[in-house]
CSV table of C-alpha atoms in Angstrom, one decimal:
chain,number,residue,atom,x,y,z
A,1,UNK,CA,18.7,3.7,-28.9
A,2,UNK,CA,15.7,5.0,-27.1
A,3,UNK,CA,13.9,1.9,-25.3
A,4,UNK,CA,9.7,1.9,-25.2
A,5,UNK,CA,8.4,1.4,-22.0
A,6,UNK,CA,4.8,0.3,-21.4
A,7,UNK,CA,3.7,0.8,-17.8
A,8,UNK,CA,-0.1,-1.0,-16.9
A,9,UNK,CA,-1.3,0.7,-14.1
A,10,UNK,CA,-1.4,4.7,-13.2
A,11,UNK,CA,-1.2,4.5,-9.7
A,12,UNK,CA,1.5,5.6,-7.4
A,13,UNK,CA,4.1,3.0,-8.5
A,14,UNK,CA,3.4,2.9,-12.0
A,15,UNK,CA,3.4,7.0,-11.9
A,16,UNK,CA,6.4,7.4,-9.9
A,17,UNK,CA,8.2,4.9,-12.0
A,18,UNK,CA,7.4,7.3,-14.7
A,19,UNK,CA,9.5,9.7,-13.4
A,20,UNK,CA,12.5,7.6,-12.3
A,21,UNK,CA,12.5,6.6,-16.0
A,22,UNK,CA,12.2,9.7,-17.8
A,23,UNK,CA,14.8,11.2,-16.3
A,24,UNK,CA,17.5,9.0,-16.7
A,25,UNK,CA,18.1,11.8,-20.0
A,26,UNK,CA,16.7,10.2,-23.6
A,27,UNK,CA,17.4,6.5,-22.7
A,28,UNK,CA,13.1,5.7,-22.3
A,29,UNK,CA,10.0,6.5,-23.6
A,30,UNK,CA,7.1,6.1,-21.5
A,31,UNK,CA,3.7,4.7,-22.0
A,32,UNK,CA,1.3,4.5,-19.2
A,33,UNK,CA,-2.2,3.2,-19.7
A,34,UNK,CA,-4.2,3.2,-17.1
A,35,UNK,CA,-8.0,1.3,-17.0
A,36,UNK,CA,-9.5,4.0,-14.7
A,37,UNK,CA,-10.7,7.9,-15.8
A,38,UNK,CA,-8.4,10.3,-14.6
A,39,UNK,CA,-8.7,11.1,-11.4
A,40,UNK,CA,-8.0,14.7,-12.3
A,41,UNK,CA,-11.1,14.4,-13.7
A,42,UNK,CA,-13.4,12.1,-11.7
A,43,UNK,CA,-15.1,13.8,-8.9
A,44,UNK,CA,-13.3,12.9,-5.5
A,45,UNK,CA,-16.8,11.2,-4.1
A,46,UNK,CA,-16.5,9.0,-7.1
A,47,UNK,CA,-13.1,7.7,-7.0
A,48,UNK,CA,-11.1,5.2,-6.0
A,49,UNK,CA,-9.7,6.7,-2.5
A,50,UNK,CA,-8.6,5.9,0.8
A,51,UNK,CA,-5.8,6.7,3.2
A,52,UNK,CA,-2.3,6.3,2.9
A,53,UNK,CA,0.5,6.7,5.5
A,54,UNK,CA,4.0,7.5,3.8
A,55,UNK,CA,6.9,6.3,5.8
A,56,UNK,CA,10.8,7.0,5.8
A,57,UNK,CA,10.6,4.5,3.1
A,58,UNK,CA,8.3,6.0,0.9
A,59,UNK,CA,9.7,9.5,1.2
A,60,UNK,CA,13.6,8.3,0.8
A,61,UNK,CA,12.0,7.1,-3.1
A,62,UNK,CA,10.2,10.5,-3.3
A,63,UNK,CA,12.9,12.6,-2.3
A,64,UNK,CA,15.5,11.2,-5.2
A,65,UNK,CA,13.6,13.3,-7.5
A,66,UNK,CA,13.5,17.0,-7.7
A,67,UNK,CA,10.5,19.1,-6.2
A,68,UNK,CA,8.4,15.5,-6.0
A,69,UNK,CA,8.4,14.9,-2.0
A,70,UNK,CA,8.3,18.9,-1.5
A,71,UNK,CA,5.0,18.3,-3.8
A,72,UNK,CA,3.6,15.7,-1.9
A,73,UNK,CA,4.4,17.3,1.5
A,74,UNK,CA,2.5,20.3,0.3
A,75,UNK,CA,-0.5,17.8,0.1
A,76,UNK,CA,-0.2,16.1,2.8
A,77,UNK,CA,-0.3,15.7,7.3
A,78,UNK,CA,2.5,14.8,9.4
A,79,UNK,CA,1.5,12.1,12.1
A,80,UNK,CA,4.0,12.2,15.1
A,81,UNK,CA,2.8,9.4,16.4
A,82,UNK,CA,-0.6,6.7,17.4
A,83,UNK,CA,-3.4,7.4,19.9
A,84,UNK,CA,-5.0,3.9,20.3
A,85,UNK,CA,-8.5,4.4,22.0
A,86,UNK,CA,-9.8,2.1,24.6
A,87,UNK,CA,-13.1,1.6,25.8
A,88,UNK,CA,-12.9,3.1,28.9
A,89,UNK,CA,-12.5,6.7,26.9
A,90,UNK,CA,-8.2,6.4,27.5
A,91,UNK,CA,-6.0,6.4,25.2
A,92,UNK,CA,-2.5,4.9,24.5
A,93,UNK,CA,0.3,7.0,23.1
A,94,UNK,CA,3.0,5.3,20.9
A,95,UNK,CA,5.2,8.2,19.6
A,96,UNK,CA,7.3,8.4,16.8
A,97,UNK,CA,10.9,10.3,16.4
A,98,UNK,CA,10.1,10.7,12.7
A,99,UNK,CA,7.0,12.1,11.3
A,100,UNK,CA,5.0,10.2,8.7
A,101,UNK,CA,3.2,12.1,6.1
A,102,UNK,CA,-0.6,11.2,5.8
A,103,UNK,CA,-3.0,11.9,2.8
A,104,UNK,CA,-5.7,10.2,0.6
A,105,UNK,CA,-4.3,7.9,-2.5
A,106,UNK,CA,-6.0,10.2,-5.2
A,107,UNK,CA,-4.4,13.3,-4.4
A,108,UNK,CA,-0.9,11.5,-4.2
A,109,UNK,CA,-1.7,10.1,-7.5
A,110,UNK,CA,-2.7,13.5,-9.4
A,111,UNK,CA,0.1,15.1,-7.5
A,112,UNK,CA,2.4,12.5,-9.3
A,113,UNK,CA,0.9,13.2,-12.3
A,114,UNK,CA,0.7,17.2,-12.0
A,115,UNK,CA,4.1,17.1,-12.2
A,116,UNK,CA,5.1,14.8,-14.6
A,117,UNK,CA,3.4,16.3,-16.8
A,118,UNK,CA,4.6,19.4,-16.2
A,119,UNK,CA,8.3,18.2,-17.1
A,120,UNK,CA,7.8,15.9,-20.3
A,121,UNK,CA,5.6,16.2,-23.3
A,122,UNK,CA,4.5,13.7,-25.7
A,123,UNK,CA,8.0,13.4,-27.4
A,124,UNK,CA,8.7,11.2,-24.2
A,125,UNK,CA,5.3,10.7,-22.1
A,126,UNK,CA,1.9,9.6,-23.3
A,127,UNK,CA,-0.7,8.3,-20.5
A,128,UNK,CA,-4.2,6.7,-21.7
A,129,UNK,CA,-7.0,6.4,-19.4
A,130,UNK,CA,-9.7,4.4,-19.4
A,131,UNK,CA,-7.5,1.5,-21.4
A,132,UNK,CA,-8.3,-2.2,-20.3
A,133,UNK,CA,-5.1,-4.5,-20.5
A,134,UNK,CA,-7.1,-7.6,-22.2
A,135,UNK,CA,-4.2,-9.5,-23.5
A,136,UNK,CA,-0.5,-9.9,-23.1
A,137,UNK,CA,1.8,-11.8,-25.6
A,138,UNK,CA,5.5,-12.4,-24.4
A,139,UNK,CA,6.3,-13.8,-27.8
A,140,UNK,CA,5.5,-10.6,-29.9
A,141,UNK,CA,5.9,-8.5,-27.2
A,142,UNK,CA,2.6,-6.7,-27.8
A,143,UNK,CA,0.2,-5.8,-25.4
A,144,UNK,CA,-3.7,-5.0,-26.1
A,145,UNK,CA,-5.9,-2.7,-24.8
A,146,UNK,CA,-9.3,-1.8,-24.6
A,147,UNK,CA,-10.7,1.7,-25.1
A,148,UNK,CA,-13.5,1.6,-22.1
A,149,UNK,CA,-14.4,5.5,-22.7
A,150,UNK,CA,-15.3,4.4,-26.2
A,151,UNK,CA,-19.1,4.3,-27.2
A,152,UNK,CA,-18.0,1.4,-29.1
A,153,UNK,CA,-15.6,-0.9,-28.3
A,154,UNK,CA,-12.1,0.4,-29.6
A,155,UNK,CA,-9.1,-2.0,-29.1
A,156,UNK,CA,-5.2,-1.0,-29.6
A,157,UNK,CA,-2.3,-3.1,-30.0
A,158,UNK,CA,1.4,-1.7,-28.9
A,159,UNK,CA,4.4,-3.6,-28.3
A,160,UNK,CA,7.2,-2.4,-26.0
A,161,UNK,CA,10.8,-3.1,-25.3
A,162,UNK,CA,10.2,-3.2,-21.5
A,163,UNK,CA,6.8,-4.0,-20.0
A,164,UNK,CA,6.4,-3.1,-16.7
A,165,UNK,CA,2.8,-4.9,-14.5
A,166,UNK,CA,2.5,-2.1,-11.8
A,167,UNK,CA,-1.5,-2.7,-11.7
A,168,UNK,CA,-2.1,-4.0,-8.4
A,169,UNK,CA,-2.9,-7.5,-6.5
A,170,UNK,CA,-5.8,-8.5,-9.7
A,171,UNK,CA,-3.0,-7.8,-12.2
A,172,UNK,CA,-3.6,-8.6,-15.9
A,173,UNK,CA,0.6,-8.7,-16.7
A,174,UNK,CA,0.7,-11.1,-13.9
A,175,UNK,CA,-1.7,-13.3,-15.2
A,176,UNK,CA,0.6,-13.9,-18.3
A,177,UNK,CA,3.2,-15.1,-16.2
A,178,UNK,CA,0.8,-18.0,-15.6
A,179,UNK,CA,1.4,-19.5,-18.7
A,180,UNK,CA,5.1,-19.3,-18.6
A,181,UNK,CA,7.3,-22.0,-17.1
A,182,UNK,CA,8.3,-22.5,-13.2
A,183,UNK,CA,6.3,-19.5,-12.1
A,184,UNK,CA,4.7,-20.2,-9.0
A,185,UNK,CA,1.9,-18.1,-7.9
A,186,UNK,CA,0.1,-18.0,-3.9
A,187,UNK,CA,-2.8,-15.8,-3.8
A,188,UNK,CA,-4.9,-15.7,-0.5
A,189,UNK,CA,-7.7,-13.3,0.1
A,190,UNK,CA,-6.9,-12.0,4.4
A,191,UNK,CA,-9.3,-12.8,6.9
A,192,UNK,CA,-10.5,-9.7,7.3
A,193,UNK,CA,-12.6,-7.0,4.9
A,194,UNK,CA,-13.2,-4.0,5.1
A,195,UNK,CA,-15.5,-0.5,4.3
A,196,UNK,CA,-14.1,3.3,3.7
A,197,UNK,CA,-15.1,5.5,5.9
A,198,UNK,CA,-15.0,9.7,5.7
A,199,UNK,CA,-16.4,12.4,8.2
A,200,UNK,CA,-16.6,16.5,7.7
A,201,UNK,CA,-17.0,19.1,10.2
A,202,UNK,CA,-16.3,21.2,13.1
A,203,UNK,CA,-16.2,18.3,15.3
A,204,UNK,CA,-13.3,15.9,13.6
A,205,UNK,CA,-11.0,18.1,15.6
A,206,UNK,CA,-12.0,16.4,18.7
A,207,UNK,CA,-9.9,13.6,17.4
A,208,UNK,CA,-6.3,15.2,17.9
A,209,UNK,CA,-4.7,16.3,15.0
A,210,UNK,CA,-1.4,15.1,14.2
A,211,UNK,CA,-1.8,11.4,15.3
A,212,UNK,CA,-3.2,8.1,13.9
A,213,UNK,CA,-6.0,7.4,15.5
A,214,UNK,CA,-7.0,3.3,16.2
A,215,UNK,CA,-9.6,1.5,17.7
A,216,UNK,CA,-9.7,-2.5,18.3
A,217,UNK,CA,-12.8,-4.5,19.4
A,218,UNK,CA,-12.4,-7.6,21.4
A,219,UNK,CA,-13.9,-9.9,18.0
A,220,UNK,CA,-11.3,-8.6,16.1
A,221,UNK,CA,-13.3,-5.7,14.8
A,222,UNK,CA,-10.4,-2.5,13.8
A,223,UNK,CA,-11.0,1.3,13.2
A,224,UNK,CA,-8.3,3.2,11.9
A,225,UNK,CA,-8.9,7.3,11.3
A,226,UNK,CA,-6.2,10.0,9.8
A,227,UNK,CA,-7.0,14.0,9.3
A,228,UNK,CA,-6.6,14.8,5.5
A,229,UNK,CA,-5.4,18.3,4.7
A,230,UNK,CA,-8.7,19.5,3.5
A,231,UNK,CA,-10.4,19.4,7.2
A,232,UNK,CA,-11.9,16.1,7.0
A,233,UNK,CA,-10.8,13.0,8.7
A,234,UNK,CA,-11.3,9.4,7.2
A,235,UNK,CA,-10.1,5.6,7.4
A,236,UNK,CA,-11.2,2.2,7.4
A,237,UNK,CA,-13.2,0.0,9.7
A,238,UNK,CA,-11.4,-3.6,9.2
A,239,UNK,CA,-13.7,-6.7,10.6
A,240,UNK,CA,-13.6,-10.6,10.4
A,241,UNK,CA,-15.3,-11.8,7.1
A,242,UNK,CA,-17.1,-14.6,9.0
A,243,UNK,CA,-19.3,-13.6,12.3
A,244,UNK,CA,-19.4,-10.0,11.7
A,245,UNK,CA,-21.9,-7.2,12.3
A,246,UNK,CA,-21.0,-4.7,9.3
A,247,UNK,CA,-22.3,-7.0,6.8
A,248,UNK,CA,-25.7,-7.2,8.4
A,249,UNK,CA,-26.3,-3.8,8.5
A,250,UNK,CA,-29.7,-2.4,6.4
A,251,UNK,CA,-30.1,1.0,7.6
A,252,UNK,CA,-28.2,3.9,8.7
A,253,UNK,CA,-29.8,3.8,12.1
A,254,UNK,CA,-27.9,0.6,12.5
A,255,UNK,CA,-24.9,2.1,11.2
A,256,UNK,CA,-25.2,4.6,13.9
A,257,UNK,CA,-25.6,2.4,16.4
A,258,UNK,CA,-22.9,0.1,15.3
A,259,UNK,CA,-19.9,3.3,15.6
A,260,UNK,CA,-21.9,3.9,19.4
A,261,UNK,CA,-21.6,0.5,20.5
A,262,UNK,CA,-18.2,0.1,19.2
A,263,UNK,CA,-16.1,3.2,18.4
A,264,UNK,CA,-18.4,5.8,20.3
A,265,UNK,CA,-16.0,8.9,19.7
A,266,UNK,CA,-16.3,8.3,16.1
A,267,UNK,CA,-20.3,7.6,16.7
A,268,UNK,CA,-20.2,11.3,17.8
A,269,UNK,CA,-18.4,12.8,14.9
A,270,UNK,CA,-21.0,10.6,12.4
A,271,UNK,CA,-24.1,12.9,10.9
A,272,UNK,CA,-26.6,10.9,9.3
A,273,UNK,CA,-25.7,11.4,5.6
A,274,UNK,CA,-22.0,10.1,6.5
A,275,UNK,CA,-23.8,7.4,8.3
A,276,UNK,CA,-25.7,6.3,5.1
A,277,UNK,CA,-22.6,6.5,2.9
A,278,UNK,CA,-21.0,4.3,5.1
A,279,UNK,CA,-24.0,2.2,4.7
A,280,UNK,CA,-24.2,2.1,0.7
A,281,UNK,CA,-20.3,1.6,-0.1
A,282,UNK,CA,-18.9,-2.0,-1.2
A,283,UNK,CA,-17.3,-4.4,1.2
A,284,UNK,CA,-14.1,-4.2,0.1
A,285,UNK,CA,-11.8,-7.6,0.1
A,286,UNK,CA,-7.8,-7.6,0.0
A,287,UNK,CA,-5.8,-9.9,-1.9
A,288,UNK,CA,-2.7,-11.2,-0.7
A,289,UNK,CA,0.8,-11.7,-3.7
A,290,UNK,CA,3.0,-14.2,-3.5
A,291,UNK,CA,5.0,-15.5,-6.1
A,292,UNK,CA,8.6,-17.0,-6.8
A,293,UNK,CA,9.7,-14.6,-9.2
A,294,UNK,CA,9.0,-11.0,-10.4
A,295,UNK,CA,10.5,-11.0,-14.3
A,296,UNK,CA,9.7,-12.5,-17.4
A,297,UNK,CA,12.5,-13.3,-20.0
A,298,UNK,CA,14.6,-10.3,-20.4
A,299,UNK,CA,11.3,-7.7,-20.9
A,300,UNK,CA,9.0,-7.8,-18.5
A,301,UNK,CA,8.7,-6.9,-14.9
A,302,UNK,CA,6.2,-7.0,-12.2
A,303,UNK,CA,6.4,-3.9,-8.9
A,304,UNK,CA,4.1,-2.9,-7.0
A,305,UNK,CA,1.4,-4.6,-5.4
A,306,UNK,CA,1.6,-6.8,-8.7
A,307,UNK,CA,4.2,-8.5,-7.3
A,308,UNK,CA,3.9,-8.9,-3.7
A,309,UNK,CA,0.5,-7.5,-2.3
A,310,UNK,CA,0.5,-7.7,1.6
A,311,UNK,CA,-2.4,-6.6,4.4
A,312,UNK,CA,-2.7,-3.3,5.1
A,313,UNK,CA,-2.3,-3.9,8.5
A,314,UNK,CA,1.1,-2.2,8.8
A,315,UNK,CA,0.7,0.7,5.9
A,316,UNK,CA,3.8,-0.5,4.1
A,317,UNK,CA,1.9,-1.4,0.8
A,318,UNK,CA,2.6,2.2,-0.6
A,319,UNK,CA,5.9,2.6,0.7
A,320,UNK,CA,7.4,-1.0,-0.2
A,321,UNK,CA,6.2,-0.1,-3.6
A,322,UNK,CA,8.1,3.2,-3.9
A,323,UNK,CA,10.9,1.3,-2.4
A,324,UNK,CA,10.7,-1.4,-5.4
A,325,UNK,CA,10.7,2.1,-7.7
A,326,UNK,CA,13.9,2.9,-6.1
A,327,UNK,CA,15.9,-0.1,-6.2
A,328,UNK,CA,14.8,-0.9,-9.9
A,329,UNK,CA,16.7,2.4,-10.5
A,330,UNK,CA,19.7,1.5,-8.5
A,331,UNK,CA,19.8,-1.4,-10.5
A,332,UNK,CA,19.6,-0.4,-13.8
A,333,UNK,CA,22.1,2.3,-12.4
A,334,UNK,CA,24.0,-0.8,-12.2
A,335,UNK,CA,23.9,-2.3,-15.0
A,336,UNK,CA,24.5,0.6,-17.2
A,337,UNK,CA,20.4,0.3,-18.2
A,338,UNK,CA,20.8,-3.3,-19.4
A,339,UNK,CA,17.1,-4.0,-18.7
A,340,UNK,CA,17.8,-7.9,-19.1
A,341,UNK,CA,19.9,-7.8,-16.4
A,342,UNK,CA,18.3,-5.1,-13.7
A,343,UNK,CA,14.9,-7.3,-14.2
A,344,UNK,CA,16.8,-10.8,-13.2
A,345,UNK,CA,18.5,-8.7,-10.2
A,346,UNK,CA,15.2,-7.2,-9.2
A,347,UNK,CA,13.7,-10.9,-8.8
A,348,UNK,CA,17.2,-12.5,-7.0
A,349,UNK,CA,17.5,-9.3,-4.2
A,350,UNK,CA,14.4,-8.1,-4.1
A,351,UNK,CA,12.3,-11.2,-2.9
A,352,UNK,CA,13.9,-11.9,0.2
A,353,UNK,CA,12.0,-8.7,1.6
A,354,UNK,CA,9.2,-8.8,-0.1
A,355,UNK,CA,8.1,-12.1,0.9
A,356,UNK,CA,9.3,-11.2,4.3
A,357,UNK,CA,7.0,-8.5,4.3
A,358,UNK,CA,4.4,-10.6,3.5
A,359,UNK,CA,4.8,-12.3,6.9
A,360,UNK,CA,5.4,-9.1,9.0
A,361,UNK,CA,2.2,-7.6,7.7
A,362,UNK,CA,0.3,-10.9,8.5
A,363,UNK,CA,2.0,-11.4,12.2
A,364,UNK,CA,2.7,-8.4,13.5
A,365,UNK,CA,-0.5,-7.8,14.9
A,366,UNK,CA,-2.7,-10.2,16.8
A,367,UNK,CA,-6.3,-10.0,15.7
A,368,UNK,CA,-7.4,-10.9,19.0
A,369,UNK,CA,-6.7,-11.2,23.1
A,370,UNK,CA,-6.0,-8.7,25.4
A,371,UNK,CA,-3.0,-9.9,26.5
A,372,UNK,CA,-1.5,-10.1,23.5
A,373,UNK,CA,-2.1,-6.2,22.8
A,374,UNK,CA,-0.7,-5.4,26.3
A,375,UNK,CA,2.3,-7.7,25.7
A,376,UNK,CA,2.6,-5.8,22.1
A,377,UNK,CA,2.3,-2.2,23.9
A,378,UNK,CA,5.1,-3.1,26.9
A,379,UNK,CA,7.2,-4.9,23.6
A,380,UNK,CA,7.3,-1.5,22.2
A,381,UNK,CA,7.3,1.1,24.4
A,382,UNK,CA,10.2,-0.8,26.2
A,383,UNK,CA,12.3,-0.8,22.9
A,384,UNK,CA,11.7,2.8,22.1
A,385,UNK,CA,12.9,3.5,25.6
A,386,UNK,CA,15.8,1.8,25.8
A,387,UNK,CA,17.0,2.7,22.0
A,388,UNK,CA,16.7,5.9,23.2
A,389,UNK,CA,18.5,5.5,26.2
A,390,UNK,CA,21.0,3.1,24.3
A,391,UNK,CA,20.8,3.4,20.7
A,392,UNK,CA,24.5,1.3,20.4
A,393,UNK,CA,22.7,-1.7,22.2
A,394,UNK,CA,19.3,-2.0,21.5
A,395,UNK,CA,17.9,-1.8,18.5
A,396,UNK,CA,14.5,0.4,17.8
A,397,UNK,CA,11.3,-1.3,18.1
A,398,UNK,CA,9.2,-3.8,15.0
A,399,UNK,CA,7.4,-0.1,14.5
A,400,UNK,CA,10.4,2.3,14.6
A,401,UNK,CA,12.3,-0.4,12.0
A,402,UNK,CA,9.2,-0.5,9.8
A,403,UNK,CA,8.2,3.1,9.4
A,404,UNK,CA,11.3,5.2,10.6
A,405,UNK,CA,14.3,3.4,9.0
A,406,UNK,CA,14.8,1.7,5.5
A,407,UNK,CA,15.7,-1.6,7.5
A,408,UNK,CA,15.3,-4.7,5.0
A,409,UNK,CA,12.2,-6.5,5.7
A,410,UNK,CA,14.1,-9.7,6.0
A,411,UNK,CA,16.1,-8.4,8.4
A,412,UNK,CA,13.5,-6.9,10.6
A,413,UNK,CA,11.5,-10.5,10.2
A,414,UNK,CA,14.8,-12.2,11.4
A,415,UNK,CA,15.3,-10.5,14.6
A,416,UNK,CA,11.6,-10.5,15.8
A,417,UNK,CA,10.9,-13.9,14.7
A,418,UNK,CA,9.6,-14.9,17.8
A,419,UNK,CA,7.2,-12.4,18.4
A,420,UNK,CA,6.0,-13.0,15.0
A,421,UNK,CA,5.6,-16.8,15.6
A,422,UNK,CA,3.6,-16.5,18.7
A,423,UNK,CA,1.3,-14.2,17.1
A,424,UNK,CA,0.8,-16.3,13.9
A,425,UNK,CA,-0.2,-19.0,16.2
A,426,UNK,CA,-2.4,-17.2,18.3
A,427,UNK,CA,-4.1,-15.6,15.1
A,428,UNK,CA,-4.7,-19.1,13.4
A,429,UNK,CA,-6.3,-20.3,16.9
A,430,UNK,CA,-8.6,-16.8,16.6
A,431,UNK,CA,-9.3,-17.7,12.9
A,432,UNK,CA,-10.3,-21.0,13.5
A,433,UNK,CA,-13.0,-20.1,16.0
A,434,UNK,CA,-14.6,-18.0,13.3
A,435,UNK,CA,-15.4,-20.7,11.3
């Protein structure tokens, strides 16, 4: 009997869940509604964009499906390692063995999309734009949508034999769970916001290609810059919500002057209409997912950001997402597709690394102190050294386990617990001095 899937949420996860579905032969058919226009459709200056980093974790989930990472590749950088900048105009290498893949979340997405629906038609695969989630009902098993392109409003009820939350850190499925017993639910916003930032040109290749390219400022101020395959380069300048200079900013000769004091090789790459861009986007907040459990009953299933939504800080968000996409397939590999099962499973092995994420993303980097950063440099340029010297007795670095290995979470969190703990205590001293 074929089972109807409805997936909330057309972005990577929910898309690349898709796939892992559909071709598991006739078994699913596949709804996705997504509340956003198509972004095959929506200018790229209008949409919802902004770098990603995939990992060996990422592209392991990619490559278990034909042509998809060969597709992404084709849209994508590789990053052989980090060039952080330092005010006195050196830099600090940290290479990698492994290249990561870098490109911008909407052309991942319509890449996803290109070629899923290239492979199924409607007999299997419907996706619906511009649909709301407004309200979910576990005991019917419906879910209701609203029609946002509409010039009136249009609402649709469908019900599903598996519903699947993939639609992010505000999700609507999620907020069901609220009203269901014993679900616990921690949701902090992270002490630091942030704005998008993009620059065009000649000049962007002054910043070498192939690397990630950070900056840190002593009150916790961070830039972080990628090339994107079309010639620009673009990122995200991360800053303390309390006692920062971004949010103060009126004009885009302050804007200029802000990059010049601060990041003064990116100040050099900024032309005024970049600079006023900068200027006019939102302040952007993150959201931080924590909950006890990622099921509902024997139907519903929370991935994704949904479930456990972490700082950016260490560029897993993507990746440990894909990786959820993965395992959800092992498991119902598994359990011979006994959804009831493979959704209990998903909540009992999957948390333990989730949550541990959670903390790594929080910890791994002090927000402040030079020290610190120096101690965090020798830390892992040390255990790349010696792994390399010694892989059978010393294990890669925090970075290396992260991005270049599929390494549980928990386990990674377990063996660097103490550089973890001495960096949440330094960063709660930081925070508290921003109050």
């Amino acid at each position: 009997m074929v089972k109807r899937v409805v997936i909330v949420g057309a972005g990577p996860s929910g898309v690349l869940l898709a796939h892992y579905l559909l071709r598991r032969d006739d078994h699913y058919y596949v709804e996705l509604y997504e509340r956003r226009s198509d972004p095959r459709t929506v200018a790229f200056s209008q949409s919802r964009t902004f770098p990603l980093v995939l990992n060996e974790r990422g592209m392991k989930a990619l490559s278990k499906l034909d042509g998809i990472l060969a597709a992404v590749k084709a849209v994508s950088l590789e990053s052989t390692g980090s060039l952080n900048h330092q005010k006195n105009g050196k830099t600090q290498l940290l290479g990698r063995r492994k290249p990561l893949l870098t490109l911008n979340r909407t052309q991942l997405v319509i890449t996803l999309l290109k070629t899923l629906t290239e492979q199924y038609n409607s007999d299997r695969l419907n996706i619906h734009f511009d649909h709301q989630c407004k309200e979910v009902d576990f005991e019917t098993k419906t879910v209701t949508f609203e029609n946002t392109a509409a010039n009136s409003t249009v609402e649709v009820t469908v019900d599903y034999d598996l519903l699947i939350g993939a639609d992010g850190a505000r999700s609507q499925v999620r907020e069901q769970f609220l009203s269901t017993k014993d679900f616990e639910l921690e949701q902090k916003y992270i002490p630091s916001a942030y704005k998008s930032i993009f620059v065009a040109g000649e000049g962007v290749t002054s910043l070498k290609p192939g690397y990630i390219h950070t900056w840190r400022a002593n009150n916790g101020i961070l830039a972080t810059l990628v090339h994107d395959i079309n010639g620009s380069i673009g990122g995200v300048v991360s800053f303390p919500h309390k006692n920062n200079t971004i949010a103060n900013l009126s004009t885009k000769e302050e804007v200029s002057q802000f990059f010049a004091d601060y990041f003064p090789e990116i100040a050099q790459l900024l032309s005024e209409s970049e600079a006023e861009a900068f200027l006019n986007r939102p302040i952007s907040t993150i959201l931080k997912i924590r909950c006890n459990r990622y099921h509902h009953g024997e139907s519903v299933l929370l991935i994704g950001d949904a479930a456990h939504a972490t700082s950016p800080s260490l560029g897993q968000g993507c990746n440990a997402s894909f990786e959820d996409v993965a395992f959800f397939d092992q498991l119902l590999d598994e359990y011979s597709d006994n959804i009831a099962e493979a959704i209990a499973q998903f909540t009992l092995r999957r948390k333990p690394d989730t949550h541990a994420l959670v903390e790594l993303s929080d910890y791994a980097f002090p927000l402040s102190g030079k020290l610190l950063f120096f101690e965090l440099f020798i830390r892992l340029r040390t255990a790349q050294f010696l792994h390399q010297l010694f892989p059978k007795y010393f294990s890669p670095s925090l970075f290396q386990l992260l991005s270049e290995t599929t390494t549980p979470y928990s386990e990674i969190l377990n063996s660097h617990q103490g550089w973890i703990s001495k960096v949440k205590q330094a960063n709660e001293k930081f925070l508290q001095t921003q109050h």
